[in-house]
Amino acid sequence: MKYILQKLGFYLIAFWAALTVNFFLPRLLPGNPVDIMLAKLAQRGPVTPEAREAVELLLGTNTEAPLIVQYWQYLGKLFTLDLGTSVAFFPASVTDIIAQTLPWTIGLIGVATVISFVLGVALGMLAGWKRGSWLDNLIPVTTMLQSVPYFWLALILLFVLGGMWDLFPLNGGYNVYETSPGWNLEFIGSVIYYGTLPALTIVISSVGGWMLGMRNMMVSTLSDDYILTAEAKGLRPLRIMTTYAARNAVLPSVAGFAISLGFVVAGSIVTEAVFSYPGIGSALLNAVGSNDYSLMQGLFLVITLSVLGANLLVDLLYSFIDPRTRARS
Amino acid sequence: MSSTLSGSRRLGLAAASLLSVATLALSGCAGGGGASTGGAGSDASSVTVFNGATGTISENFNPFSSTALQPTLGVIFEPLFWYNAASDEEPMPLLAESFAWNEDGTQLTIKTREGVKWSDGEPFTAKDVAFTFNLVNETPELNTTGLAATAEATDDTTAVLTFTENSFMQEPSVLGNRGIVPEHIWKDVADPITETNPNPVGTGPFKVKDFTAQSYLLEKNDLYWEEGKPAINEVRYISLESADAATGALLAGEVDWMSSFLPGLEQILSDNENLSYVNTPALTASIFTCSNEELGCEGPQTDPAVRQAIYQGIDREQLNALAGGGFAGTASPTLVLPERDAAWIADPENTETPANANVEEARKVLDEAGWVEGSDGIREKDGERLSLGIQTVTGYSDFISLNDAMAQQLREVGIELKPTQITYNEWINNLNIGKYQLTLESIGLQPSNNPYYSYEKWYNSANTTPVGESALNNNTARYSNPVVDEALAAARATNDETVQKEQYGIIQDEIVRDMPYIPIYVNSLLTEFNTERATGWPTNEDPYALAATWKAWDNGIVLKNITPAE
């Protein structure tokens, strides 16, 4: 119990620190939202000198107040879950934007990360179990794919599979022409079809790391004495591979998985830019482009929460999988 | 993807975008013919528009809002008149039939069109017009045009606006830039500022049918006042993340109308017989100079001779070939569009910029001003080197090429140009507070073709501030000239165009000499169409409206004039 409380306390402090950084970081950006909005308006049509006052009133940008006052207001509002109004998507609220974009990102990147992890660990386990087999030779190939810059790989795959062969759509989250969002088979099928190519690129570019890590841990675990003991007891090879070797070998990968789960939200920007996917990454790009402090803060908050949350979860989970970590308490 | 977005990836993304355009362009041969994947759905008379929307689309059909979805203005709501920015013609009456000013410019009488219905079936009257302007006047948050007038409907087809002062120059804002809303609906709107108006009732040719965060669909307004229009049934707007994605979608037949610069456009068109384009240059790419030493500008560009030498020393024909793709139009040193507004240029000498570099002249100007050539070919004066920093936004590839080419050209004259690339946010901030020597920016569209709006915005000393304070996207060159201010005041006080032209002549002589904004060329504005589902788009021969997909008001004109393809 004390272990859990300690952990929670630590996470609370980390959370507060992240919130504070969240607040100050966007304000260090050059420019201010009003100028940027006016400049964008000017690209669409005429903007008169009077427009600035109107936009300032509209956005309620009270930059007069000292930063410390704004900071307290910000903390206060966070506790009532009032994340403010977005400038880039005015008058939509930040909560709305997050609610619209987050499911797409978690759906695509989250599922792809889980698939990549499960696949990588399973293949790595087999490769480590049968050293020197053809699976072992696959590892350099996958690590090479991982070392290729992700955007490059994604663009090539998009070009070949989407452009040349026309197997997958070029962009978007679903077929906007023929389906509309809802719990119907058509829409869900469309989402899966449109998500396949982006998910594939993520899996291809990240599976190598899991595989290599798992294989190497497998190899070193297999040379341990208790494996020899297990073999001497005459246990079935499958049982030795899974419950004896793999269970111990997977531990470092689980920690790595936690971290990568946390970065699901943050790491989606490139994928979403390449595939025009309607997720949180594109919202973040938009927010930064418009100096949209509220939206940036809201999105960073989601990222912070997901990183901390994933870590906390694994910390707690770890104490179950690996009893050694809570031995002292 | 186990790791996060690293810095190098982000940089790489920009680099790769060029390549991907090239690859997608190549794929045109493969993907272009088959429109089977694309947009039409079941209904043949429907078009898909990409207007530059990226990411999630936020529902907002409030015509007063600065972030309203772009078809709100022109397609769903209409103004009283339409000002065509593509050619020099009288405003076209939409919801009004005529207007008249009183002598001293304080009262504007508008005759409204009869027989117009709102899309919910209620009749449109002058009361709606009066209501709209009163609402703007009473709500400072909505008043983006500085309107100071009360409006009254004297009968069902007459609305009278009474201004507090001479307001001739408000004419295009009032008549051409304000969507009229129905009183019977908007009088009950609790907060017109944050209203998102999800089911808009307008007079425009289309109304909203379906909305999602990725795309929205407009359908034909059966009650539209103009007989037989619109001819197409549905218009879909989609969101795409980048110009590359848009190019791919256009080639795949998924987009019918978009505005984007496509490298290798001619090649793409010759491979795809359904695609066509129109080029309507309207924005003058210029070198903005921080010109006024008194307001805190620093550097050699505060000397008018240096600005004049830059103006003479660049080879625009070469720049157009290198950076403009050969699509740019010729600019005028008076900063109006010579093709459209030649009538507003007082001295024919000032109609067009020189096509080629005039190195002799440029060197002469600098010699006379006391800039002498140093050992490395760069001039100096009183120990100050004629070396200038020029800023542009990272990723604006045409502007970056412009800078590089001009740096080479100006070396001939003895001027050193040092290009830097910065983020958009930093660039716009630097421009506004005057933290630059030279910067590349476009002189944008104005409420009407009358040059008053450009001159007032960019040259009036009332619209500038000392360096360090934001000049609010107005007179960012910090230009200050009492002669110009006086001429502007005189032009403002009348709506007699001959008097105005006289005053503009005075202004033009001053600014052609002082050159705080050095015009390069009129940047191309390319719009691409797919004629497979609809025809009747604007063409280079008949650009009946400014066809850019992001242009408010003109969109409605285009969409109601196109017809389904046979």
Coordinates of C-alpha atoms in Angstrom, one line a residue, chain B residues 85-88 281-285 311 316 328-354 443 449 451 455 508 519-523:
Chain B
A85 CA -11.9 41.2 -57.9
A86 CA -11.0 39.4 -61.2
S87 CA -11.9 42.3 -63.5
D88 CA -12.7 45.9 -63.6
P281 CA -2.8 36.8 -60.5
A282 CA -4.1 39.1 -57.9
L283 CA -1.5 39.4 -55.1
T284 CA 1.6 41.5 -55.6
A285 CA 4.7 39.8 -54.2
Y311 CA 13.7 48.1 -57.7
R316 CA 11.8 40.1 -63.0
A328 CA 3.4 35.4 -62.5
G329 CA 1.9 38.6 -63.9
T330 CA 3.5 42.0 -64.3
A331 CA 3.2 44.3 -61.3
S332 CA 3.0 48.1 -61.2
P333 CA 5.3 50.4 -59.1
T334 CA 2.0 52.1 -58.0
L335 CA 1.0 48.7 -56.4
V336 CA -2.3 48.5 -58.1
L337 CA -2.8 45.6 -60.6
P338 CA -1.9 47.0 -64.0
E339 CA -4.0 44.5 -65.9
R340 CA -7.2 45.2 -64.0
D341 CA -6.7 48.8 -62.7
A342 CA -4.8 50.6 -65.4
A343 CA -7.5 53.2 -65.4
W344 CA -6.4 54.2 -61.8
I345 CA -2.8 54.9 -62.8
A346 CA -2.3 58.6 -63.4
D347 CA 1.0 58.6 -65.1
P348 CA 1.3 55.9 -67.9
E349 CA 5.0 55.8 -67.1
N350 CA 4.2 54.1 -63.8
T351 CA 2.0 51.4 -65.3
E352 CA 4.4 48.5 -65.2
T353 CA 7.6 47.4 -63.5
P354 CA 10.7 46.9 -65.8
I443 CA 0.0 43.0 -51.1
N449 CA -10.7 47.7 -56.9
P451 CA -6.7 51.8 -54.9
Y455 CA -3.0 53.2 -50.2
Q508 CA 1.7 57.4 -56.9
P519 CA 7.0 45.2 -56.2
I520 CA 8.5 42.1 -57.7
Y521 CA 5.6 40.6 -59.7
V522 CA 1.9 39.7 -59.3
N523 CA 2.1 36.2 -57.9

